[in-house]
C-alpha cells in the first residue's frame, strides 16, 4: 500500500530528488512558498523558496520500492523512527497543501508572504535578531510596518521586507 513519506535531502537538492522521482513515476509534493528576492536596484522580485528546506514528500509503496529509491542522488534518508520509515498521514499533506496555497494567495494580495499579526524576526540592520509583529506592507518598493517591543510597549517601525523572516 502506498503512503506519503518525508524524504530528507542533501542541502539544496530538493528539486533534484523531486525530478528523479518524477522520472520514476513517483508522486511527490515539494511545498514552495513565494518570497522576496532583491532584484536590480531597490525593488523586490518574487521567487519561490522551499517551505521545509532539506525535505520533500513522496507517495511510495516501500514493500515494492526497489533499493534505487533509497539510494537516489541527493537523498540522505527516508525519515524514520526506531529504524522504520514513518508514514505521513494524508490529512497532514492536505493541510500543508492548503496552507501553502494560503501563503501564495497572501503574496498575490499583499506582495509579501507575511500576514497581519504574524511574528517575524529581523535578520539584519540595527534591529537584527529582534522579533516583531508584522502589521502591513507600506510601499511598492518593499517596505513594511512592523511593531517592535521597545521599553515595554510596541513601537511602529518601517523596515525593508527583505530583512524579515518568519519567527520560529
Short mmCIF file of C-alpha atoms in Angstrom, two decimals:
data_model
loop_
_atom_site.label_atom_id
_atom_site.label_comp_id
_atom_site.label_asym_id
_atom_site.label_seq_id
_atom_site.Cartn_x
_atom_site.Cartn_y
_atom_site.Cartn_z
CA UNK A 1 0.00 0.00 0.00
CA UNK A 2 1.23 3.49 -0.84
CA UNK A 3 1.78 6.08 1.89
CA UNK A 4 3.31 9.53 1.99
CA UNK A 5 6.84 9.65 3.43
CA UNK A 6 9.08 12.59 4.25
CA UNK A 7 12.42 12.41 2.45
CA UNK A 8 15.48 14.16 3.87
CA UNK A 9 17.69 15.55 1.13
CA UNK A 10 21.17 16.95 0.98
CA UNK A 11 21.27 20.77 1.17
CA UNK A 12 19.51 22.44 -1.78
CA UNK A 13 18.84 19.11 -3.53
CA UNK A 14 15.05 19.02 -3.07
CA UNK A 15 14.32 19.79 -6.74
CA UNK A 16 16.91 17.27 -7.93
CA UNK A 17 15.35 14.45 -5.88
CA UNK A 18 11.85 15.52 -6.96
CA UNK A 19 12.89 15.37 -10.64
CA UNK A 20 14.46 11.94 -10.31
CA UNK A 21 11.40 10.56 -8.53
CA UNK A 22 9.08 12.10 -11.13
CA UNK A 23 11.14 10.32 -13.80
CA UNK A 24 10.43 7.05 -11.99
CA UNK A 25 6.69 7.82 -11.93
CA UNK A 26 6.59 8.55 -8.18
CA UNK A 27 4.12 11.19 -6.95
CA UNK A 28 5.93 13.89 -4.98
CA UNK A 29 4.99 17.03 -3.11
CA UNK A 30 7.56 19.76 -2.59
CA UNK A 31 5.92 22.70 -0.78
CA UNK A 32 7.29 26.01 -2.07
CA UNK A 33 6.24 29.48 -0.94
CA UNK A 34 6.69 32.87 -2.54
CA UNK A 35 9.42 35.02 -1.02
CA UNK A 36 11.07 38.31 -1.85
CA UNK A 37 14.43 38.49 -3.56
CA UNK A 38 16.33 41.70 -4.11
CA UNK A 39 16.35 42.48 -7.81
CA UNK A 40 18.37 45.14 -9.58
CA UNK A 41 18.00 48.49 -7.89
CA UNK A 42 15.85 48.71 -4.78
CA UNK A 43 12.90 46.66 -6.00
CA UNK A 44 11.95 43.21 -4.78
CA UNK A 45 11.18 40.36 -7.15
CA UNK A 46 9.17 37.26 -6.37
CA UNK A 47 10.97 33.97 -6.07
CA UNK A 48 9.95 30.63 -4.66
CA UNK A 49 11.61 29.05 -1.64
CA UNK A 50 11.26 25.56 -0.27
CA UNK A 51 8.91 25.61 2.74
CA UNK A 52 10.87 22.86 4.55
CA UNK A 53 14.49 23.19 3.39
CA UNK A 54 16.03 19.74 3.03
CA UNK A 55 12.71 17.86 2.85
CA UNK A 56 10.06 16.79 0.39
CA UNK A 57 7.26 14.25 0.43
CA UNK A 58 6.77 11.21 -1.80
CA UNK A 59 3.95 8.69 -2.09
CA UNK A 60 5.69 5.31 -2.01
CA UNK A 61 4.91 1.64 -1.55
CA UNK A 62 8.02 0.72 0.40
CA UNK A 63 7.28 -3.01 0.24
CA UNK A 64 7.56 -2.80 -3.57
CA UNK A 65 10.10 0.01 -3.80
CA UNK A 66 13.44 -1.13 -5.03
CA UNK A 67 16.72 -0.15 -3.43
CA UNK A 68 17.22 2.60 -6.03
CA UNK A 69 14.67 4.78 -4.19
CA UNK A 70 16.74 4.65 -1.00
CA UNK A 71 19.97 5.44 -2.86
CA UNK A 72 18.94 8.38 -5.04
CA UNK A 73 21.50 11.10 -5.76
CA UNK A 74 20.78 13.98 -3.39
CA UNK A 75 18.72 11.89 -0.94
CA UNK A 76 20.02 11.42 2.60
CA UNK A 77 17.28 9.21 4.05
CA UNK A 78 13.62 8.44 4.38
CA UNK A 79 12.56 9.98 7.69
CA UNK A 80 12.32 7.09 10.14
CA UNK A 81 11.59 6.46 13.80
CA UNK A 82 13.01 3.42 15.54
CA UNK A 83 14.57 2.31 12.27
CA UNK A 84 11.19 2.17 10.49
CA UNK A 85 10.16 4.71 7.83
CA UNK A 86 7.41 6.90 9.28
CA UNK A 87 4.36 7.40 7.05
CA UNK A 88 2.93 10.91 6.92
CA UNK A 89 -0.89 10.87 7.22
CA UNK A 90 -2.84 12.05 4.18
CA UNK A 91 -4.61 14.82 6.20
CA UNK A 92 -1.21 16.33 7.05
CA UNK A 93 -0.31 16.55 3.35
CA UNK A 94 -3.74 18.07 2.66
CA UNK A 95 -3.23 20.65 5.41
CA UNK A 96 0.20 21.56 4.02
CA UNK A 97 -1.23 21.99 0.52
CA UNK A 98 -3.96 24.32 1.85
CA UNK A 99 -1.53 26.36 3.97
CA UNK A 100 0.93 26.80 1.10
CA UNK A 101 -1.96 27.90 -1.16
CA UNK A 102 -2.99 30.46 1.51
CA UNK A 103 0.54 31.86 1.64
CA UNK A 104 0.60 32.15 -2.16
CA UNK A 105 -2.77 33.96 -2.07
CA UNK A 106 -1.45 36.31 0.65
CA UNK A 107 1.55 37.08 -1.53
CA UNK A 108 -0.67 37.80 -4.53
CA UNK A 109 -2.81 40.15 -2.43
CA UNK A 110 -0.15 41.99 -0.41
CA UNK A 111 3.09 41.35 -2.29
CA UNK A 112 4.64 39.57 0.69
CA UNK A 113 4.30 36.27 2.49
CA UNK A 114 3.53 37.68 5.94
CA UNK A 115 0.10 38.11 7.49
CA UNK A 116 -1.03 40.90 9.76
CA UNK A 117 -0.28 39.94 13.37
CA UNK A 118 2.31 37.32 12.45
CA UNK A 119 5.55 37.25 14.44
CA UNK A 120 8.62 37.95 12.31
CA UNK A 121 12.34 38.19 13.03
CA UNK A 122 14.56 40.99 11.77
CA UNK A 123 17.65 39.41 10.19
CA UNK A 124 19.89 42.41 9.52
CA UNK A 125 20.48 46.04 10.41
CA UNK A 126 20.37 47.84 13.76
CA UNK A 127 17.32 45.82 14.91
CA UNK A 128 18.89 42.48 13.96
CA UNK A 129 17.65 39.42 15.89
CA UNK A 130 14.65 41.25 17.37
CA UNK A 131 11.21 39.76 16.99
CA UNK A 132 8.41 42.00 15.77
CA UNK A 133 4.75 41.81 14.82
CA UNK A 134 4.03 42.28 11.10
CA UNK A 135 1.43 45.00 10.57
CA UNK A 136 1.31 45.71 6.83
CA UNK A 137 3.20 46.44 3.67
CA UNK A 138 3.60 50.19 3.28
CA UNK A 139 5.14 50.67 -0.17
CA UNK A 140 5.59 49.05 -3.54
CA UNK A 141 9.35 49.48 -3.03
CA UNK A 142 9.35 46.66 -0.48
CA UNK A 143 8.87 48.43 2.85
CA UNK A 144 6.71 47.07 5.67
CA UNK A 145 5.49 48.34 9.00
CA UNK A 146 6.33 46.13 11.99
CA UNK A 147 5.72 46.59 15.69
CA UNK A 148 8.81 46.14 17.87
CA UNK A 149 8.82 45.87 21.68
CA UNK A 150 10.79 48.90 22.91
CA UNK A 151 10.76 49.98 26.57
CA UNK A 152 7.73 47.88 27.38
CA UNK A 153 5.50 48.97 24.51
CA UNK A 154 5.01 48.23 20.83
CA UNK A 155 6.64 50.81 18.57
CA UNK A 156 5.93 51.01 14.84
CA UNK A 157 8.97 50.80 12.56
CA UNK A 158 9.16 50.78 8.78
CA UNK A 159 11.66 48.25 7.52
CA UNK A 160 12.68 46.61 4.26
CA UNK A 161 10.76 43.36 3.62
CA UNK A 162 13.96 41.58 2.66
CA UNK A 163 15.18 41.99 6.26
CA UNK A 164 12.26 39.97 7.68
CA UNK A 165 11.74 36.26 8.07
CA UNK A 166 9.17 34.15 9.85
CA UNK A 167 9.94 33.71 13.53
CA UNK A 168 10.37 30.13 14.65
#
